[in-house]
Short mmCIF file of C-alpha atoms in Angstrom, two decimals:
data_model
loop_
_atom_site.label_atom_id
_atom_site.label_comp_id
_atom_site.label_asym_id
_atom_site.label_seq_id
_atom_site.Cartn_x
_atom_site.Cartn_y
_atom_site.Cartn_z
CA MET A 1354 -22.90 14.35 -22.47
CA MET A 1355 -21.42 14.27 -25.96
CA LYS A 1356 -19.42 11.17 -25.13
CA LYS A 1357 -22.58 9.28 -24.11
CA GLN A 1358 -24.33 10.33 -27.32
CA ARG A 1359 -21.32 9.32 -29.42
CA ASN A 1360 -21.17 5.91 -27.69
CA PHE A 1361 -24.91 5.46 -28.25
CA VAL A 1362 -24.58 6.26 -31.97
CA ILE A 1363 -21.63 3.89 -32.36
CA GLY A 1364 -23.53 1.14 -30.51
CA LEU A 1365 -26.59 1.72 -32.70
CA ILE A 1366 -24.51 1.48 -35.88
CA ILE A 1367 -22.91 -1.76 -34.67
CA ALA A 1368 -26.35 -3.20 -33.78
CA ILE A 1369 -27.73 -2.33 -37.24
CA LEU A 1370 -24.70 -3.93 -38.91
CA LEU A 1371 -25.17 -7.08 -36.81
CA VAL A 1372 -28.86 -7.29 -37.76
CA ILE A 1373 -27.97 -6.88 -41.46
CA PHE A 1374 -25.27 -9.53 -41.11
CA ALA A 1375 -27.76 -11.88 -39.40
CA LEU A 1376 -30.32 -11.39 -42.16
CA ILE A 1377 -27.76 -12.03 -44.89
CA ASN A 1378 -26.30 -15.18 -43.25
CA GLN A 1379 -29.35 -17.26 -42.46
CA THR A 1380 -28.20 -20.32 -44.35
CA PRO A 1381 -27.80 -23.35 -42.10
CA VAL A 1382 -24.28 -24.65 -41.60
CA MET A 1383 -23.42 -28.21 -40.58
CA ILE A 1384 -21.26 -28.52 -37.46
CA GLN A 1385 -19.84 -31.85 -36.43
CA PHE A 1386 -18.95 -32.38 -32.77
CA GLY A 1387 -17.55 -35.87 -33.30
CA PHE A 1388 -20.48 -37.75 -31.81
CA THR A 1389 -23.27 -35.68 -33.35
CA LYS A 1390 -23.97 -33.30 -36.20
CA VAL A 1391 -25.90 -30.04 -35.84
CA LYS A 1392 -27.30 -27.80 -38.54
CA LEU A 1393 -27.65 -24.17 -37.37
CA PRO A 1394 -27.70 -20.73 -39.04
CA LEU A 1395 -24.26 -19.19 -39.42
CA ILE A 1396 -25.14 -16.13 -37.33
CA LEU A 1397 -26.23 -18.34 -34.43
CA ILE A 1398 -22.96 -20.27 -34.57
CA LEU A 1399 -20.99 -17.02 -34.62
CA PHE A 1400 -23.07 -15.62 -31.77
CA ILE A 1401 -22.54 -18.75 -29.64
CA SER A 1402 -18.81 -18.73 -30.44
CA ILE A 1403 -18.51 -15.08 -29.45
CA LEU A 1404 -20.42 -15.69 -26.20
CA LEU A 1405 -18.23 -18.66 -25.31
CA GLY A 1406 -15.08 -16.65 -26.08
CA ALA A 1407 -16.33 -13.77 -23.95
CA LEU A 1408 -17.16 -16.17 -21.12
CA VAL A 1409 -13.72 -17.78 -21.19
CA THR A 1410 -12.05 -14.35 -21.31
CA TYR A 1411 -14.19 -13.16 -18.40
CA LEU A 1412 -13.28 -16.23 -16.33
CA PHE A 1413 -9.56 -15.77 -16.95
CA ALA A 1414 -9.77 -12.05 -16.19
CA THR A 1415 -11.77 -12.69 -13.02
CA THR A 1416 -9.27 -15.27 -11.83
CA GLY A 1417 -6.39 -12.92 -12.58
CA ASN A 1418 -8.12 -10.05 -10.78
CA TYR A 1419 -8.88 -12.27 -7.78
CA ASN A 1420 -5.23 -13.31 -7.56
CA LEU A 1421 -4.08 -9.69 -7.85
CA LYS A 1422 -6.54 -8.54 -5.17
CA LYS A 1423 -5.41 -11.34 -2.86
CA GLU A 1424 -1.77 -10.45 -3.45
CA MET A 1425 -2.52 -6.76 -2.81
CA LYS A 1426 -4.27 -7.64 0.45
CA ASP A 1427 -1.29 -9.75 1.54
CA LEU A 1428 1.15 -6.98 0.60
CA ARG A 1429 -0.89 -4.37 2.48
CA GLY A 1430 -0.76 -6.63 5.53
CA GLN A 1431 3.00 -6.91 5.18
CA VAL A 1432 3.32 -3.14 4.82
CA THR A 1433 1.24 -2.61 7.96
CA GLN A 1434 3.35 -5.13 9.87
CA LEU A 1435 6.61 -3.55 8.66
CA GLU A 1436 5.36 -0.07 9.56
CA THR A 1437 4.50 -1.33 13.06
CA GLU A 1438 7.93 -2.93 13.44
CA GLN A 1439 9.60 0.21 12.14
CA GLN A 1440 7.68 2.39 14.61
CA LYS A 1441 8.66 0.05 17.47
CA ALA A 1442 12.31 0.26 16.39
CA ILE A 1443 12.11 4.04 16.23
CA ASP A 1444 10.47 4.21 19.66
CA THR A 1445 13.13 1.91 21.13
CA ALA A 1446 15.93 3.97 19.58
CA VAL A 1447 14.40 7.22 20.83
CA ASP A 1448 13.96 5.78 24.33
CA ALA A 1449 17.55 4.55 24.36
CA ALA A 1450 18.87 7.90 23.10
CA THR A 1451 16.76 9.77 25.66
CA ALA A 1452 17.99 7.52 28.48
CA LYS A 1453 21.62 7.96 27.37
CA GLN A 1454 21.19 11.71 27.11
CA ALA A 1455 19.56 11.85 30.56
CA ALA A 1456 22.43 9.78 32.01
CA ASP A 1457 24.98 12.09 30.33
CA PHE A 1458 23.21 15.16 31.72
CA LYS A 1459 23.13 13.64 35.22
CA ALA A 1460 26.84 12.86 34.99
CA GLN A 1461 27.59 16.41 33.83
CA LEU A 1462 25.38 17.81 36.60
CA ALA A 1463 27.18 15.70 39.24
CA GLU A 1464 30.51 16.82 37.80
CA LYS A 1465 29.46 20.49 37.93
CA GLU A 1466 28.11 20.11 41.48
CA ALA A 1467 31.42 18.54 42.55
CA THR A 1468 33.28 21.43 40.94
CA ILE A 1469 31.00 23.92 42.75
CA GLU A 1470 31.65 22.16 46.08
CA GLN A 1471 35.41 22.28 45.47
CA LEU A 1472 35.23 25.96 44.59
CA LYS A 1473 33.15 26.71 47.72
CA ALA A 1474 35.64 24.81 49.87
CA ALA A 1475 38.50 26.70 48.27
CA ALA A 1476 36.66 30.01 48.75
CA ASP A 1477 35.99 29.21 52.43
CA ALA A 1478 39.64 28.28 52.93
CA THR A 1479 40.72 31.51 51.29
CA ASP A 1480 38.26 33.55 53.37
CA THR A 1481 39.48 32.06 56.65
CA ALA A 1482 43.10 32.54 55.68
CA THR A 1483 42.66 36.18 54.66
CA THR A 1484 40.23 37.22 57.37
CA PRO A 1485 42.06 39.02 60.26
CA LYS A 1486 41.67 37.51 63.66
CA ASN A 1487 39.85 39.68 66.12
CA GLU A 1488 41.84 40.45 69.25
CA ALA A 1489 39.77 40.73 72.28
#
């Protein structure tokens, strides 16, 4: 609230100073444009000059902002595309790692099952060799 009041007071002081300046500088000044001459009050010439300067500044700033916004939009598009590509690469790597791990587990399982079969065969051979034959 205080900031708004302070800005209002500063703006009011500037407006009063401009009015005083305009009242003091009412004498007409000759301006030559090359093909014509114009006689206008000094304050009007200053006012027109300030407006033209502000307009040119606004146009340059607007053009610069437009270019920056366009560049930002393009860069956001690139970021989105790169994020998508990165996610695809991650998914592909995870799928490949999962497939390799599954293949490794299957190979280990087959190896363990073969070992179990060998141990069973050895146990059966040992059982038949150590089991006494029944005489009838």
